[in-house]
Coordinates of C-alpha atoms in Angstrom, one line a residue:
X1454 CA 0.0 0.0 0.0
X1455 CA 2.9 2.3 0.7
X1456 CA 4.0 2.0 -3.0
X1457 CA 0.6 3.0 -4.2
X1458 CA 0.3 6.0 -1.9
X1459 CA 3.8 7.2 -2.9
X1460 CA 3.0 6.6 -6.6
X1461 CA -0.3 8.6 -6.2
X1462 CA 1.7 11.7 -5.1
X1463 CA 4.0 11.5 -8.1
X1464 CA 1.1 10.7 -10.4
X1465 CA -0.9 13.8 -9.4
X1466 CA 2.1 16.0 -10.0
X1467 CA 2.6 14.5 -13.4
X1468 CA -1.0 14.8 -14.3
X1469 CA -1.0 18.5 -13.5
X1470 CA 1.9 19.0 -15.8
X1471 CA 0.3 16.8 -18.5
X1472 CA -2.9 18.8 -18.3
X1473 CA -0.9 22.0 -19.1
X1474 CA 0.3 20.4 -22.4
X1475 CA 4.0 20.3 -21.4
X1476 CA 6.3 17.7 -20.2
X1477 CA 8.5 19.1 -17.3
X1478 CA 11.4 17.0 -16.0
X1479 CA 13.8 19.7 -14.7
X1480 CA 17.4 19.6 -15.9
X1481 CA 17.0 15.9 -16.9
X1482 CA 14.6 16.8 -19.7
X1483 CA 16.4 18.1 -22.8
X1484 CA 13.2 18.5 -24.8
X1485 CA 11.8 22.1 -24.5
X1486 CA 9.0 22.0 -27.0
X1487 CA 5.4 21.7 -26.1
X1488 CA 4.1 18.1 -25.8
X1489 CA 0.3 17.5 -25.9
X1490 CA -1.4 16.5 -22.7
X1491 CA -1.7 12.8 -22.0
X1492 CA -5.4 13.0 -22.8
X1493 CA -4.6 14.6 -26.2
X1494 CA -2.0 11.9 -26.9
X1495 CA -4.5 9.1 -26.2
X1496 CA -6.7 10.8 -28.7
X1497 CA -4.0 10.5 -31.3
X1498 CA -4.7 6.7 -31.4
X1499 CA -8.0 5.9 -33.2
X1500 CA -9.9 3.2 -31.4
X1501 CA -10.5 0.4 -33.9
X1502 CA -12.0 -3.1 -33.4
X1503 CA -10.0 -5.7 -35.3
X1504 CA -11.9 -8.9 -36.1
X1505 CA -11.6 -11.8 -38.6
X1506 CA -14.3 -14.0 -40.1
X1507 CA -13.4 -17.5 -39.0
X1508 CA -16.4 -19.2 -40.6
X1509 CA -14.1 -21.1 -42.9
X1510 CA -12.4 -22.8 -40.0
X1511 CA -13.6 -26.0 -38.3
X1512 CA -14.3 -26.0 -34.6
X1513 CA -11.1 -27.8 -33.9
X1514 CA -9.2 -25.1 -35.8
X1515 CA -10.9 -22.4 -33.8
X1516 CA -9.9 -24.2 -30.7
X1517 CA -6.3 -24.1 -32.0
X1518 CA -6.6 -20.4 -32.5
X1519 CA -7.8 -19.9 -28.9
X1520 CA -4.7 -21.8 -27.7
X1521 CA -2.5 -19.5 -29.7
X1522 CA -4.2 -16.4 -28.4
X1523 CA -3.8 -17.6 -24.8
X1524 CA -0.1 -18.2 -25.4
X1525 CA 0.1 -14.7 -27.0
X1526 CA -1.3 -13.1 -23.9
X1527 CA 1.5 -14.7 -21.8
X1528 CA 4.0 -13.4 -24.4
X1529 CA 2.4 -10.0 -23.9
X1530 CA 3.1 -10.1 -20.2
X1531 CA 6.8 -10.9 -20.8
X1532 CA 7.1 -7.9 -23.1
X1533 CA 5.8 -5.7 -20.3
X1534 CA 8.8 -6.8 -18.3
X1535 CA 11.1 -6.1 -21.2
X1536 CA 9.7 -2.7 -22.1
X1537 CA 11.1 -1.0 -19.0
X1538 CA 12.1 -2.1 -15.5
X1539 CA 9.1 -0.4 -13.9
X1540 CA 6.5 -0.8 -16.6
X1541 CA 4.5 -3.5 -14.8
X1542 CA 4.6 -1.6 -11.5
X1543 CA 3.4 1.6 -13.1
X1544 CA 0.6 -0.2 -14.9
X1545 CA -0.6 -2.1 -11.9
X1546 CA -0.4 0.9 -9.5
X1547 CA -2.5 3.0 -11.9
X1548 CA -5.0 0.2 -12.3
X1549 CA -5.5 0.1 -8.5
X1550 CA -6.4 3.8 -8.3
X1551 CA -9.8 5.3 -8.8
X1552 CA -10.8 5.0 -12.5
X1553 CA -11.7 8.4 -13.7
X1554 CA -8.8 10.1 -12.0
X1555 CA -6.2 8.1 -13.9
X1556 CA -8.2 6.9 -17.0
X1557 CA -6.2 8.7 -19.6
X1558 CA -2.9 8.1 -18.1
X1559 CA -3.6 4.4 -17.7
X1560 CA -4.8 4.2 -21.3
X1561 CA -1.6 5.8 -22.5
X1562 CA 0.5 3.5 -20.4
X1563 CA -1.3 0.6 -22.0
X1564 CA -0.7 1.9 -25.5
X1565 CA 3.1 2.5 -24.7
X1566 CA 3.6 -0.6 -22.6
X1567 CA 5.0 1.5 -19.8
X1568 CA 5.6 5.1 -18.7
X1569 CA 7.8 6.1 -21.6
X1570 CA 6.3 7.7 -24.7
X1571 CA 7.1 5.8 -27.9
X1572 CA 6.1 8.7 -30.1
X1573 CA 7.6 11.7 -28.2
X1574 CA 11.2 10.5 -28.1
X1575 CA 10.9 8.2 -25.1
X1576 CA 9.9 11.0 -22.7
X1577 CA 8.6 9.8 -19.4
X1578 CA 5.0 10.9 -18.9
X1579 CA 4.1 9.4 -15.5
X1580 CA 5.8 8.4 -12.3
X1581 CA 9.4 8.6 -11.1
X1582 CA 12.3 7.5 -13.1
X1583 CA 14.7 8.6 -15.9
X1584 CA 13.5 11.5 -18.0
X1585 CA 14.0 9.4 -21.1
X1586 CA 13.5 5.7 -21.6
X1587 CA 16.8 4.0 -20.8
X1588 CA 18.5 2.6 -23.9
X1589 CA 18.5 -0.9 -22.4
X1590 CA 14.8 -0.9 -21.7
X1591 CA 14.1 -3.7 -19.3
X1592 CA 16.8 -5.9 -20.8
X1593 CA 19.8 -4.3 -19.1
X1594 CA 20.2 -2.5 -15.8
X1595 CA 19.0 1.2 -16.1
X1596 CA 22.4 2.6 -15.0
X1597 CA 24.5 0.5 -17.3
X1598 CA 26.4 2.4 -20.0
X1599 CA 27.6 1.1 -23.3
X1600 CA 31.2 1.8 -22.3
X1601 CA 31.0 -0.2 -19.1
X1602 CA 29.4 -3.1 -20.9
X1603 CA 32.0 -3.2 -23.7
X1604 CA 34.9 -2.8 -21.2
X1605 CA 33.6 -5.6 -19.0
X1606 CA 33.4 -7.9 -22.0
X1607 CA 36.9 -7.0 -23.1
X1608 CA 38.1 -8.0 -19.7
X1609 CA 36.1 -11.2 -19.6
X1610 CA 36.0 -12.5 -23.2
X1611 CA 34.7 -15.9 -22.1
X1612 CA 31.4 -14.3 -21.4
X1613 CA 31.1 -12.4 -24.7
X1614 CA 28.7 -14.9 -26.4
X1615 CA 26.3 -15.1 -23.5
X1616 CA 26.3 -11.3 -22.8
X1617 CA 25.7 -10.4 -26.4
X1618 CA 23.1 -13.2 -27.0
X1619 CA 19.7 -12.1 -28.4
X1620 CA 18.2 -14.3 -25.7
X1621 CA 19.6 -13.2 -22.4
X1622 CA 18.7 -10.5 -19.8
X1623 CA 21.7 -8.6 -18.3
X1624 CA 21.9 -8.2 -14.6
X1625 CA 24.4 -7.1 -11.9
X1626 CA 25.4 -3.8 -13.3
X1627 CA 27.5 -2.9 -10.2
X1628 CA 29.7 -5.9 -10.6
X1629 CA 30.1 -5.1 -14.3
X1630 CA 31.1 -1.5 -13.8
X1631 CA 33.5 -2.2 -10.9
X1632 CA 34.9 -5.4 -12.5
X1633 CA 34.8 -7.0 -9.0
X1634 CA 32.9 -10.1 -9.9
X1635 CA 33.7 -12.2 -13.0
X1636 CA 30.7 -14.5 -12.7
X1637 CA 28.3 -14.7 -15.7
X1638 CA 25.9 -11.8 -15.8
X1639 CA 23.6 -13.0 -18.6
X1640 CA 20.4 -14.9 -17.7
X1641 CA 18.7 -16.9 -20.4
X1642 CA 15.2 -15.8 -21.3
X1643 CA 13.9 -19.4 -20.7
X1644 CA 15.1 -19.0 -17.1
X1645 CA 14.4 -15.4 -16.5
X1646 CA 10.8 -15.4 -17.6
X1647 CA 9.7 -18.6 -15.9
X1648 CA 7.0 -19.8 -15.2
X1649 CA 5.3 -17.9 -18.2
X1650 CA 7.7 -19.7 -20.5
X1651 CA 6.6 -23.1 -19.3
X1652 CA 3.0 -22.3 -19.8
X1653 CA 3.6 -20.9 -23.3
X1654 CA 5.4 -24.1 -24.2
X1655 CA 2.5 -26.2 -23.0
X1656 CA 0.0 -24.2 -24.9
X1657 CA 2.0 -24.5 -28.1
X1658 CA 2.2 -28.2 -27.6
X1659 CA -1.6 -28.4 -27.1
X1660 CA -2.1 -26.3 -30.2
X1661 CA 0.2 -28.7 -32.2
X1662 CA -2.0 -31.6 -31.0
X1663 CA -5.1 -29.8 -32.5
X1664 CA -3.4 -29.2 -35.9
X1665 CA -4.4 -31.4 -38.7
X1666 CA -2.0 -29.8 -41.2
X1667 CA 1.3 -31.7 -40.9
X1668 CA 3.6 -28.7 -41.5
X1669 CA 1.7 -26.6 -38.9
X1670 CA 1.9 -29.4 -36.4
X1671 CA 5.6 -29.7 -36.9
X1672 CA 6.2 -26.0 -36.7
X1673 CA 4.2 -25.6 -33.5
X1674 CA 6.0 -28.5 -31.8
X1675 CA 9.4 -27.1 -32.8
X1676 CA 8.4 -23.6 -31.7
X1677 CA 7.5 -24.9 -28.3
X1678 CA 10.9 -26.5 -28.1
X1679 CA 12.5 -23.3 -29.3
X1680 CA 10.9 -21.2 -26.6
X1681 CA 11.9 -23.7 -24.0
X1682 CA 15.5 -23.7 -25.1
X1683 CA 16.1 -20.2 -26.7
X1684 CA 17.3 -22.0 -29.9
X1685 CA 15.1 -20.9 -32.8
X1686 CA 16.9 -22.0 -35.9
X1687 CA 15.0 -25.3 -36.4
X1688 CA 11.6 -23.8 -35.8
X1689 CA 12.4 -20.8 -38.1
X1690 CA 13.3 -23.3 -40.9
X1691 CA 10.0 -25.2 -40.2
X1692 CA 8.0 -21.9 -40.4
X1693 CA 9.4 -21.3 -43.8
X1694 CA 8.2 -24.8 -44.8
X1695 CA 4.6 -24.2 -43.8
X1696 CA 2.3 -25.3 -46.6
X1697 CA -1.5 -25.3 -47.2
X1698 CA -2.1 -23.9 -43.7
X1699 CA -5.0 -21.6 -43.0
X1700 CA -3.7 -20.6 -39.5
X1701 CA -0.3 -19.1 -38.7
X1702 CA 1.5 -17.7 -35.7
X1703 CA 4.6 -15.7 -35.1
X1704 CA 5.6 -16.1 -31.5
X1705 CA 8.7 -15.6 -29.4
X1706 CA 11.5 -13.1 -29.0
X1707 CA 12.1 -11.7 -32.5
X1708 CA 12.8 -8.0 -33.1
X1709 CA 15.6 -5.9 -31.6
X1710 CA 13.9 -2.5 -31.5
X1711 CA 13.7 -2.4 -27.6
X1712 CA 17.4 -2.7 -27.3
X1713 CA 18.6 0.9 -27.7
X1714 CA 22.1 0.2 -26.4
X1715 CA 23.3 -2.4 -28.9
X1716 CA 20.4 -3.8 -30.8
X1717 CA 21.4 -7.2 -29.5
X1718 CA 18.5 -8.3 -27.4
X1719 CA 15.2 -9.5 -28.9
X1720 CA 11.7 -8.6 -27.6
X1721 CA 8.8 -11.0 -27.3
X1722 CA 5.8 -10.7 -29.6
X1723 CA 2.9 -12.7 -30.9
X1724 CA 0.8 -12.4 -34.1
X1725 CA -2.1 -14.9 -34.5
X1726 CA -3.1 -14.9 -38.2
X1727 CA -5.6 -16.4 -40.6
X1728 CA -4.7 -16.4 -44.3
X1729 CA -6.5 -14.4 -46.9
X1730 CA -6.2 -16.7 -50.0
X1731 CA -7.6 -14.3 -52.5
X1732 CA -5.2 -11.5 -51.5
X1733 CA -2.2 -13.9 -51.4
X1734 CA -2.9 -14.9 -55.0
X1735 CA -2.8 -11.3 -56.1
X1736 CA 0.8 -11.1 -54.8
X1737 CA 2.2 -14.1 -56.5
X1738 CA 3.8 -12.1 -59.2
X1739 CA 6.1 -10.4 -56.7
X1740 CA 7.6 -13.7 -55.8
X1741 CA 8.5 -14.2 -59.4
X1742 CA 10.5 -11.0 -59.4
X1743 CA 12.5 -11.3 -56.2
X1744 CA 15.7 -12.5 -57.9
X1745 CA 15.2 -9.8 -60.6
X1746 CA 14.9 -7.2 -57.9
X1747 CA 18.2 -8.4 -56.4
X1748 CA 20.0 -8.3 -59.8
X1749 CA 18.6 -4.8 -60.4
X1750 CA 19.9 -3.2 -57.2
X1751 CA 21.6 0.1 -57.8
X1752 CA 25.0 -1.0 -56.4
X1753 CA 28.3 -2.2 -57.8
X1754 CA 28.0 -5.5 -59.6
X1755 CA 30.5 -7.2 -57.3
X1756 CA 28.1 -6.7 -54.4
X1757 CA 25.1 -8.3 -56.1
X1758 CA 24.0 -11.9 -55.4
X1759 CA 22.7 -14.1 -58.2
X1760 CA 19.7 -14.9 -56.1
X1761 CA 17.9 -13.4 -53.1
X1762 CA 17.4 -17.0 -51.8
X1763 CA 15.0 -19.7 -52.8
X1764 CA 11.7 -20.2 -51.0
X1765 CA 10.7 -16.5 -50.5
X1766 CA 7.0 -16.5 -49.5
X1767 CA 4.5 -13.7 -49.9
X1768 CA 1.2 -13.9 -48.0
X1769 CA -1.8 -11.8 -47.2
X1770 CA -3.2 -12.5 -43.8
X1771 CA -5.7 -11.1 -41.3
X1772 CA -4.8 -10.5 -37.7
X1773 CA -6.8 -12.2 -35.0
X1774 CA -4.5 -11.1 -32.2
X1775 CA -1.4 -8.9 -31.6
X1776 CA 0.6 -9.2 -28.4
X1777 CA 3.9 -7.8 -27.0
X1778 CA 6.1 -5.9 -29.4
X1779 CA 3.5 -6.2 -32.2
X1780 CA 1.0 -4.3 -30.1
X1781 CA 3.3 -1.7 -28.4
X1782 CA 2.7 1.9 -29.7
X1783 CA 2.5 2.0 -33.5
X1784 CA 0.9 -1.2 -34.9
X1785 CA 2.8 -2.8 -37.7
X1786 CA 1.0 -3.6 -41.0
X1787 CA 3.4 -6.1 -42.4
X1788 CA 6.5 -8.1 -41.5
X1789 CA 9.5 -9.8 -43.1
X1790 CA 10.8 -12.7 -41.1
X1791 CA 12.7 -14.6 -39.9
X1792 CA 15.6 -12.4 -39.0
X1793 CA 18.2 -15.2 -38.8
X1794 CA 20.5 -14.7 -41.8
X1795 CA 21.3 -18.5 -41.7
X1796 CA 17.6 -19.1 -42.6
X1797 CA 17.2 -16.4 -45.1
X1798 CA 20.4 -17.5 -46.9
X1799 CA 18.9 -21.0 -47.3
X1800 CA 15.2 -20.3 -47.7
X1801 CA 14.7 -16.6 -48.3
X1802 CA 12.1 -14.9 -46.2
X1803 CA 8.4 -14.8 -45.5
X1804 CA 6.6 -11.5 -46.2
X1805 CA 3.2 -11.2 -44.6
X1806 CA 0.8 -8.4 -45.2
X1807 CA -1.7 -7.7 -42.5
X1808 CA -4.7 -6.9 -44.6
X1809 CA -7.2 -5.8 -41.9
X1810 CA -4.7 -3.5 -40.3
X1811 CA -3.5 -2.0 -43.6
X1812 CA -7.1 -1.2 -44.6
X1813 CA -7.8 0.5 -41.3
X1814 CA -4.7 2.6 -41.4
X1815 CA -5.1 3.7 -45.0
X1816 CA -8.7 5.0 -44.5
X1817 CA -8.1 6.6 -41.1
X1818 CA -4.6 8.0 -41.6
X1819 CA -2.9 7.8 -45.0
X1820 CA -5.7 9.4 -47.1
X1821 CA -6.4 12.3 -44.7
X1822 CA -2.6 13.0 -44.4
X1823 CA -2.2 13.2 -48.2
X1824 CA -5.1 15.7 -48.4
X1825 CA -3.3 17.9 -45.9
X1826 CA 0.4 17.8 -46.9
X1827 CA 0.4 17.3 -50.7
X1828 CA -0.2 19.7 -53.5
X1829 CA -4.0 19.5 -54.2
X1830 CA -3.4 18.5 -57.9
X1831 CA -1.4 15.5 -56.8
X1832 CA -3.8 14.2 -54.1
X1833 CA -5.8 12.5 -56.7
X1834 CA -3.1 9.9 -57.1
X1835 CA -3.3 8.6 -53.5
X1836 CA -4.5 5.0 -53.8
X1837 CA -5.2 2.1 -51.5
X1838 CA -3.8 -0.5 -53.9
X1839 CA -0.6 1.5 -54.3
X1840 CA -0.3 1.6 -50.5
X1841 CA -0.7 -2.2 -50.3
X1842 CA 1.8 -2.6 -53.1
X1843 CA 4.4 -0.4 -51.5
X1844 CA 4.0 -2.2 -48.1
X1845 CA 4.5 -5.5 -49.8
X1846 CA 7.6 -4.5 -51.6
X1847 CA 8.9 -2.9 -48.5
X1848 CA 8.8 -6.3 -46.8
X1849 CA 10.3 -8.0 -49.9
X1850 CA 13.1 -5.5 -49.8
X1851 CA 14.2 -6.6 -46.4
X1852 CA 15.4 -9.8 -48.2
X1853 CA 17.4 -7.9 -50.8
X1854 CA 21.1 -7.0 -50.3
X1855 CA 23.6 -9.1 -48.4
X1856 CA 22.8 -10.3 -44.9
X1857 CA 26.6 -10.6 -44.2
X1858 CA 29.3 -8.0 -44.7
X1859 CA 31.0 -8.4 -48.1
X1860 CA 34.1 -10.5 -47.7
X1861 CA 33.3 -11.5 -44.1
X1862 CA 30.6 -14.2 -43.9
X1863 CA 31.2 -14.4 -40.2
X1864 CA 29.9 -10.8 -39.6
X1865 CA 26.2 -10.1 -40.2
X1866 CA 25.1 -6.7 -41.3
X1867 CA 22.9 -6.4 -38.2
X1868 CA 26.0 -6.9 -36.0
X1869 CA 28.1 -4.5 -38.0
X1870 CA 25.6 -1.7 -37.8
X1871 CA 25.0 -2.2 -34.1
X1872 CA 22.3 0.3 -32.7
X1873 CA 22.1 2.0 -36.2
X1874 CA 20.9 -1.2 -37.9
X1875 CA 17.1 -0.8 -37.4
X1876 CA 16.9 2.8 -38.8
X1877 CA 19.3 2.0 -41.7
X1878 CA 17.5 -1.3 -42.5
X1879 CA 14.0 0.4 -42.5
X1880 CA 15.3 3.1 -44.8
X1881 CA 16.7 0.4 -47.1
X1882 CA 13.4 -1.4 -47.2
X1883 CA 11.4 1.7 -47.8
X1884 CA 13.5 3.1 -50.6
X1885 CA 13.8 -0.2 -52.3
X1886 CA 10.1 -0.8 -51.9
X1887 CA 9.7 2.3 -54.0
X1888 CA 12.7 1.7 -56.4
X1889 CA 11.6 -1.8 -57.3
X1890 CA 8.6 -0.4 -59.1
X1891 CA 11.0 0.9 -61.7
X1892 CA 11.7 -2.7 -62.7
X1893 CA 8.0 -3.5 -62.7
X1894 CA 7.4 -0.5 -65.0
X1895 CA 10.2 -1.6 -67.4
X1896 CA 8.7 -5.0 -67.7
X1897 CA 5.2 -3.7 -68.3
X1898 CA 3.8 -5.1 -65.0
X1899 CA 2.6 -1.6 -64.1
X1900 CA 2.1 1.5 -66.3
X1901 CA 3.1 5.2 -65.9
X1902 CA -0.2 6.0 -64.1
X1903 CA 0.4 3.3 -61.6
X1904 CA 3.9 4.6 -61.0
X1905 CA 2.5 8.0 -60.3
X1906 CA 0.1 6.6 -57.8
X1907 CA 2.9 4.7 -56.1
X1908 CA 5.2 7.7 -55.7
X1909 CA 2.5 10.0 -54.3
X1910 CA 1.1 7.3 -51.9
X1911 CA 4.7 6.6 -50.8
X1912 CA 5.4 10.2 -50.0
X1913 CA 2.1 10.5 -48.0
X1914 CA 3.2 7.3 -46.2
X1915 CA 6.5 8.9 -45.2
X1916 CA 4.6 11.6 -43.3
X1917 CA 2.4 8.9 -41.7
X1918 CA 5.4 6.9 -40.3
X1919 CA 7.3 10.0 -39.3
X1920 CA 4.7 10.7 -36.7
X1921 CA 5.7 7.5 -34.9
X1922 CA 8.5 9.6 -33.4
X1923 CA 11.7 11.1 -34.8
X1924 CA 13.9 8.8 -32.7
X1925 CA 12.0 5.6 -33.5
X1926 CA 13.7 3.5 -36.2
X1927 CA 10.9 4.0 -38.7
X1928 CA 10.7 7.7 -37.9
X1929 CA 14.5 8.2 -38.4
X1930 CA 14.3 6.2 -41.7
X1931 CA 11.5 8.4 -43.0
X1932 CA 13.3 11.6 -42.0
X1933 CA 16.3 10.4 -44.0
X1934 CA 14.1 9.9 -47.1
X1935 CA 12.2 13.2 -46.8
X1936 CA 15.4 15.2 -46.2
X1937 CA 17.1 13.4 -49.1
X1938 CA 14.4 14.1 -51.6
X1939 CA 14.2 17.8 -50.5
X1940 CA 17.9 18.2 -50.8
X1941 CA 17.9 16.7 -54.3
X1942 CA 15.1 19.1 -55.3
X1943 CA 12.7 16.4 -56.3
X1944 CA 10.3 17.1 -53.4
X1945 CA 9.5 20.8 -53.3
X1946 CA 7.8 22.7 -50.6
X1947 CA 5.2 25.2 -51.9
X1948 CA 4.5 28.6 -50.5
X1949 CA 1.3 27.3 -48.8
X1950 CA 3.3 24.6 -47.0
X1951 CA 2.2 21.7 -49.2
X1952 CA 4.7 19.5 -51.0
X1953 CA 5.0 18.9 -54.8
X1954 CA 6.7 15.9 -56.3
X1955 CA 8.8 16.3 -59.3
X1956 CA 8.0 13.0 -61.1
X1957 CA 10.8 13.1 -63.8
X1958 CA 13.6 13.2 -61.2
X1959 CA 12.1 11.4 -58.3
X1960 CA 13.2 7.8 -59.1
X1961 CA 16.7 8.8 -59.9
X1962 CA 17.0 10.4 -56.5
X1963 CA 15.6 7.2 -55.0
X1964 CA 18.3 5.2 -56.7
X1965 CA 21.0 7.4 -55.2
X1966 CA 19.7 7.0 -51.7
X1967 CA 19.3 3.2 -52.2
X1968 CA 22.9 3.0 -53.3
X1969 CA 24.2 4.9 -50.3
X1970 CA 22.3 2.9 -47.8
X1971 CA 23.0 -0.5 -49.4
X1972 CA 26.7 0.2 -49.7
X1973 CA 27.0 1.2 -46.1
X1974 CA 25.4 -2.1 -45.1
X1975 CA 27.2 -4.3 -47.5
X1976 CA 30.6 -2.9 -46.5
X1977 CA 29.7 -3.0 -42.8
X1978 CA 30.6 0.7 -42.7
X1979 CA 29.3 1.8 -39.3
X1980 CA 30.7 5.3 -39.7
X1981 CA 29.0 5.7 -43.1
X1982 CA 25.7 4.7 -41.6
X1983 CA 26.2 7.2 -38.8
X1984 CA 27.0 9.9 -41.3
X1985 CA 23.7 9.3 -43.2
X1986 CA 21.7 9.3 -40.0
X1987 CA 23.4 12.5 -38.7
X1988 CA 22.9 14.4 -42.0
X1989 CA 19.5 13.3 -43.1
X1990 CA 17.8 11.7 -40.0
X1991 CA 17.0 15.0 -38.3
X1992 CA 13.9 17.0 -38.0
X1993 CA 13.8 20.3 -39.9
X1994 CA 11.5 23.3 -39.3
X1995 CA 9.7 22.7 -42.6
X1996 CA 8.9 19.1 -41.8
X1997 CA 7.9 20.1 -38.3
X1998 CA 5.4 22.6 -39.7
X1999 CA 4.0 20.0 -42.1
X2000 CA 3.5 17.6 -39.2
X2001 CA 1.9 20.3 -37.1
X2002 CA -0.9 20.5 -39.7
X2003 CA -1.8 16.9 -39.0
X2004 CA -2.5 17.2 -35.3
X2005 CA -6.1 16.2 -35.6
X2006 CA -5.4 13.2 -37.7
X2007 CA -4.8 10.0 -35.7
X2008 CA -1.2 9.0 -35.5
X2009 CA -2.0 5.3 -35.3
X2010 CA -4.6 2.8 -34.1
X2011 CA -5.5 1.7 -30.6
X2012 CA -6.6 -1.8 -31.6
X2013 CA -9.0 -4.1 -29.8
X2014 CA -9.3 -7.7 -30.9
X2015 CA -12.9 -8.8 -31.1
X2016 CA -13.1 -11.9 -33.3
X2017 CA -16.2 -13.8 -32.4
X2018 CA -15.7 -17.1 -30.7
X2019 CA -12.1 -16.2 -29.7
X2020 CA -12.5 -13.2 -27.4

């Protein structure tokens, strides 16, 4: 009870500040610009019910889906622990207080999975703690610095593999900083997150028992084993081999976005999906072009691979449930997995488009943004199909380029880029998602009108994603692109503050940016990646003014999952 009473005092102080529309954290807070109140920030997320028609599934298949959703809810709880060291304490303390007094603050904590704002540059908006979200989230001690971590590893190289593992939580910061205790400081996920891990494993095994599809049964069984052991290679390979399955699930520790220190540690997430066969069929032609996209990359020939990898899969699915990293803050509308370069080298990747989420975002966000920031004469080209096409090729483009540094197959691009990887990789996928349409145009798959629709919809989408936060990986990536096109004179700001696209020069500028980003990755040039981010990944007054005009348009969705018979 003492914790709740103390928390109430801090909460009331923060709520007063939030009601004034500013975030105040004394000397710790570097940001001086006005931040909307918590209530206003909650309103930036449009409430949307996400449901899927499961009438095509048998009762046994629906029971399987329920098992997966139950496992996903446990994954969601693990992610709360990973989001920040006090995320659960803040959430539960707020939930114990009178409803109306804390309604908006609790709602925003639920959106952000903790007290740090994922849109406003990690600023703390409730409770005591660091003014900004610690780079190590809940995966490292809050007071641990990059320098201390690297120095300790240098002094204790036998622990390097465990400490840098994607599947360990780091503890004992004092011993690490002082160098007084050489004992291992990395705790495996399957140990740290017990007993939730044990229950997830059981649920996946039970789901496997309900699966009639042999490939799905195998995958679920292997995924249960993977979560129990933190060894995901075999299950990732089995996931790529799924065939004729109506149900799919991505579950486990996957993306590295939460690790702001090194991009080493993975965060738990879950997506329970049902395939959309008609939509998937429409995308088959992209699969036929993946190797052609690889060969057409705007880089030196010596860097090109003859193939992007066999077995690349494109699918359209509908989301039944998101949990963990999938649900935190901005909701993803597509994914390109798995991330293990050993798997993508052998089997390519699987690109899944989340149809029901894409449609919701286009109607509620992309079209209204285009009407506000683009020259009126060009708004007519904003198109839902172009949006879907771009998102699809964005995911395809994650597979393009080398996963390992050229000439060093022991060093992955992800490892070479360190904490810069996520922003650079998202920029690569974006710019190639656009650039790949040049090949489709040359082969007659699309025409000039479709290309115009693509370019205009792409630019509107950049402003959409930029509102995720300038320091978030996608936000940085989109700033790089906008600033690049403005510098090249192919995206022009009009006197009224709207933007005009110069179509004849636009794709050439896209090719130049693609070349710069790809070359930095392929050469493992950490400094070059940093230079690109420093020069182009910054907010400008003109872009700030454009974004200010979008204040009444939702930034993203606050999704509730309501599929009948499941929830």
